[in-house]
């Protein structure tokens, strides 16, 4: 949803490997031709991988969000936090 609102991305600032995040921390900054926006960590954890392909081609977030356009991977600090996340169907219902 947010990627559609922002439009085509032109820059993605990825997190450093090993960075520890708390739910709600800014994990990634994305910039489009319209605006810049923060992407927040949905759970607590440590960054284990960042998608370096986005540095060369940020538009992957728009064209392949559920595939090659992933942002980061992390080791969870508290797996119980996953229970509070929405699945795709719940998110679609939430945004209308």
PDB file of C-alpha atoms in Angstrom:
ATOM      1  CA  UNK A   1       0.000   0.000   0.000  1.00  0.00           C
ATOM      2  CA  UNK A   2       2.662   2.509   1.036  1.00  0.00           C
ATOM      3  CA  UNK A   3       4.751   1.772  -2.041  1.00  0.00           C
ATOM      4  CA  UNK A   4       1.765   2.631  -4.236  1.00  0.00           C
ATOM      5  CA  UNK A   5       1.236   5.899  -2.355  1.00  0.00           C
ATOM      6  CA  UNK A   6       4.892   6.908  -2.701  1.00  0.00           C
ATOM      7  CA  UNK A   7       5.202   6.033  -6.363  1.00  0.00           C
ATOM      8  CA  UNK A   8       8.409   4.913  -8.034  1.00  0.00           C
ATOM      9  CA  UNK A   9      11.310   4.653  -5.616  1.00  0.00           C
ATOM     10  CA  UNK A  10      14.593   6.266  -6.591  1.00  0.00           C
ATOM     11  CA  UNK A  11      16.664   5.571  -3.449  1.00  0.00           C
ATOM     12  CA  UNK A  12      16.694   3.095  -0.558  1.00  0.00           C
ATOM     13  CA  UNK A  13      18.899   3.540   2.534  1.00  0.00           C
ATOM     14  CA  UNK A  14      19.352   0.050   3.963  1.00  0.00           C
ATOM     15  CA  UNK A  15      20.202  -0.870   7.572  1.00  0.00           C
ATOM     16  CA  UNK A  16      23.650  -2.111   8.579  1.00  0.00           C
ATOM     17  CA  UNK A  17      24.115  -5.824   9.268  1.00  0.00           C
ATOM     18  CA  UNK A  18      24.207  -6.397  13.025  1.00  0.00           C
ATOM     19  CA  UNK A  19      22.102  -3.345  13.832  1.00  0.00           C
ATOM     20  CA  UNK A  20      19.657  -4.011  16.650  1.00  0.00           C
ATOM     21  CA  UNK A  21      16.151  -2.656  16.198  1.00  0.00           C
ATOM     22  CA  UNK A  22      13.260  -2.216  18.584  1.00  0.00           C
ATOM     23  CA  UNK A  23       9.725  -2.399  17.234  1.00  0.00           C
ATOM     24  CA  UNK A  24       8.917   1.029  15.809  1.00  0.00           C
ATOM     25  CA  UNK A  25      12.528   2.050  15.094  1.00  0.00           C
ATOM     26  CA  UNK A  26      13.278   3.384  11.625  1.00  0.00           C
ATOM     27  CA  UNK A  27      14.859   0.464   9.779  1.00  0.00           C
ATOM     28  CA  UNK A  28      14.972   1.790   6.212  1.00  0.00           C
ATOM     29  CA  UNK A  29      14.510   5.143   4.499  1.00  0.00           C
ATOM     30  CA  UNK A  30      12.976   5.144   1.024  1.00  0.00           C
ATOM     31  CA  UNK A  31      12.788   8.075  -1.364  1.00  0.00           C
ATOM     32  CA  UNK A  32      10.512   8.447  -4.353  1.00  0.00           C
ATOM     33  CA  UNK A  33       9.939  11.210  -6.837  1.00  0.00           C
ATOM     34  CA  UNK A  34       7.123  12.352  -4.502  1.00  0.00           C
ATOM     35  CA  UNK A  35       8.564  12.080  -0.978  1.00  0.00           C
ATOM     36  CA  UNK A  36      10.878  10.372   1.485  1.00  0.00           C
ATOM     37  CA  UNK A  37       9.491   7.962   4.042  1.00  0.00           C
ATOM     38  CA  UNK A  38      10.708   5.828   6.922  1.00  0.00           C
ATOM     39  CA  UNK A  39      10.022   2.106   7.074  1.00  0.00           C
ATOM     40  CA  UNK A  40       9.678   0.958  10.670  1.00  0.00           C
ATOM     41  CA  UNK A  41      10.730  -2.319  12.259  1.00  0.00           C
ATOM     42  CA  UNK A  42       7.598  -4.392  12.895  1.00  0.00           C
ATOM     43  CA  UNK A  43       9.302  -6.389  15.684  1.00  0.00           C
ATOM     44  CA  UNK A  44      12.448  -6.352  17.850  1.00  0.00           C
ATOM     45  CA  UNK A  45      15.547  -8.000  16.431  1.00  0.00           C
ATOM     46  CA  UNK A  46      18.958  -7.809  14.799  1.00  0.00           C
ATOM     47  CA  UNK A  47      19.541  -7.203  11.087  1.00  0.00           C
ATOM     48  CA  UNK A  48      21.117 -10.284   9.510  1.00  0.00           C
ATOM     49  CA  UNK A  49      20.825  -9.322   5.855  1.00  0.00           C
ATOM     50  CA  UNK A  50      19.929  -6.283   3.744  1.00  0.00           C
ATOM     51  CA  UNK A  51      18.929  -6.451   0.090  1.00  0.00           C
ATOM     52  CA  UNK A  52      21.907  -4.854  -1.636  1.00  0.00           C
ATOM     53  CA  UNK A  53      20.170  -5.226  -5.013  1.00  0.00           C
ATOM     54  CA  UNK A  54      18.015  -2.253  -4.041  1.00  0.00           C
ATOM     55  CA  UNK A  55      21.015   0.084  -4.115  1.00  0.00           C
ATOM     56  CA  UNK A  56      21.331  -0.476  -7.854  1.00  0.00           C
ATOM     57  CA  UNK A  57      17.604  -0.881  -8.548  1.00  0.00           C
ATOM     58  CA  UNK A  58      15.297   0.624  -5.882  1.00  0.00           C
ATOM     59  CA  UNK A  59      12.330   0.114  -8.204  1.00  0.00           C
ATOM     60  CA  UNK A  60      12.360  -3.583  -7.224  1.00  0.00           C
ATOM     61  CA  UNK A  61      10.379  -2.538  -4.144  1.00  0.00           C
ATOM     62  CA  UNK A  62       7.599  -1.422  -6.502  1.00  0.00           C
ATOM     63  CA  UNK A  63       7.848  -4.148  -9.127  1.00  0.00           C
ATOM     64  CA  UNK A  64       8.579  -7.176  -6.923  1.00  0.00           C
ATOM     65  CA  UNK A  65       7.599  -6.285  -3.348  1.00  0.00           C
ATOM     66  CA  UNK A  66       6.852  -9.879  -2.376  1.00  0.00           C
ATOM     67  CA  UNK A  67       9.852 -11.251  -4.276  1.00  0.00           C
ATOM     68  CA  UNK A  68      13.172  -9.623  -5.168  1.00  0.00           C
ATOM     69  CA  UNK A  69      12.092  -6.296  -3.631  1.00  0.00           C
ATOM     70  CA  UNK A  70      12.472  -7.406  -0.006  1.00  0.00           C
ATOM     71  CA  UNK A  71      14.210  -4.907   2.311  1.00  0.00           C
ATOM     72  CA  UNK A  72      15.909  -6.745   5.188  1.00  0.00           C
ATOM     73  CA  UNK A  73      16.018  -9.968   7.171  1.00  0.00           C
ATOM     74  CA  UNK A  74      16.387 -10.117  10.909  1.00  0.00           C
ATOM     75  CA  UNK A  75      16.876 -12.484  13.821  1.00  0.00           C
ATOM     76  CA  UNK A  76      13.922 -11.976  16.127  1.00  0.00           C
ATOM     77  CA  UNK A  77      14.414 -11.079  19.777  1.00  0.00           C
ATOM     78  CA  UNK A  78      10.853 -12.007  20.729  1.00  0.00           C
ATOM     79  CA  UNK A  79       8.950 -14.382  18.443  1.00  0.00           C
ATOM     80  CA  UNK A  80       5.776 -13.650  20.407  1.00  0.00           C
ATOM     81  CA  UNK A  81       5.641 -10.249  18.675  1.00  0.00           C
ATOM     82  CA  UNK A  82       4.765 -12.036  15.435  1.00  0.00           C
ATOM     83  CA  UNK A  83       1.304 -12.724  16.855  1.00  0.00           C
ATOM     84  CA  UNK A  84       0.465  -9.008  16.692  1.00  0.00           C
ATOM     85  CA  UNK A  85       1.285  -8.687  12.967  1.00  0.00           C
ATOM     86  CA  UNK A  86      -1.367  -8.747  10.241  1.00  0.00           C
ATOM     87  CA  UNK A  87      -1.323 -11.202   7.375  1.00  0.00           C
ATOM     88  CA  UNK A  88      -1.967  -9.960   3.832  1.00  0.00           C
ATOM     89  CA  UNK A  89      -5.743 -10.460   4.010  1.00  0.00           C
ATOM     90  CA  UNK A  90      -6.043  -8.614   7.337  1.00  0.00           C
ATOM     91  CA  UNK A  91      -3.907  -5.750   6.018  1.00  0.00           C
ATOM     92  CA  UNK A  92      -6.030  -5.402   2.875  1.00  0.00           C
ATOM     93  CA  UNK A  93      -9.148  -5.249   5.053  1.00  0.00           C
ATOM     94  CA  UNK A  94      -7.448  -2.662   7.300  1.00  0.00           C
ATOM     95  CA  UNK A  95      -6.590  -0.276   4.451  1.00  0.00           C
ATOM     96  CA  UNK A  96      -9.953  -0.772   2.785  1.00  0.00           C
TER      97      UNK A  96
END
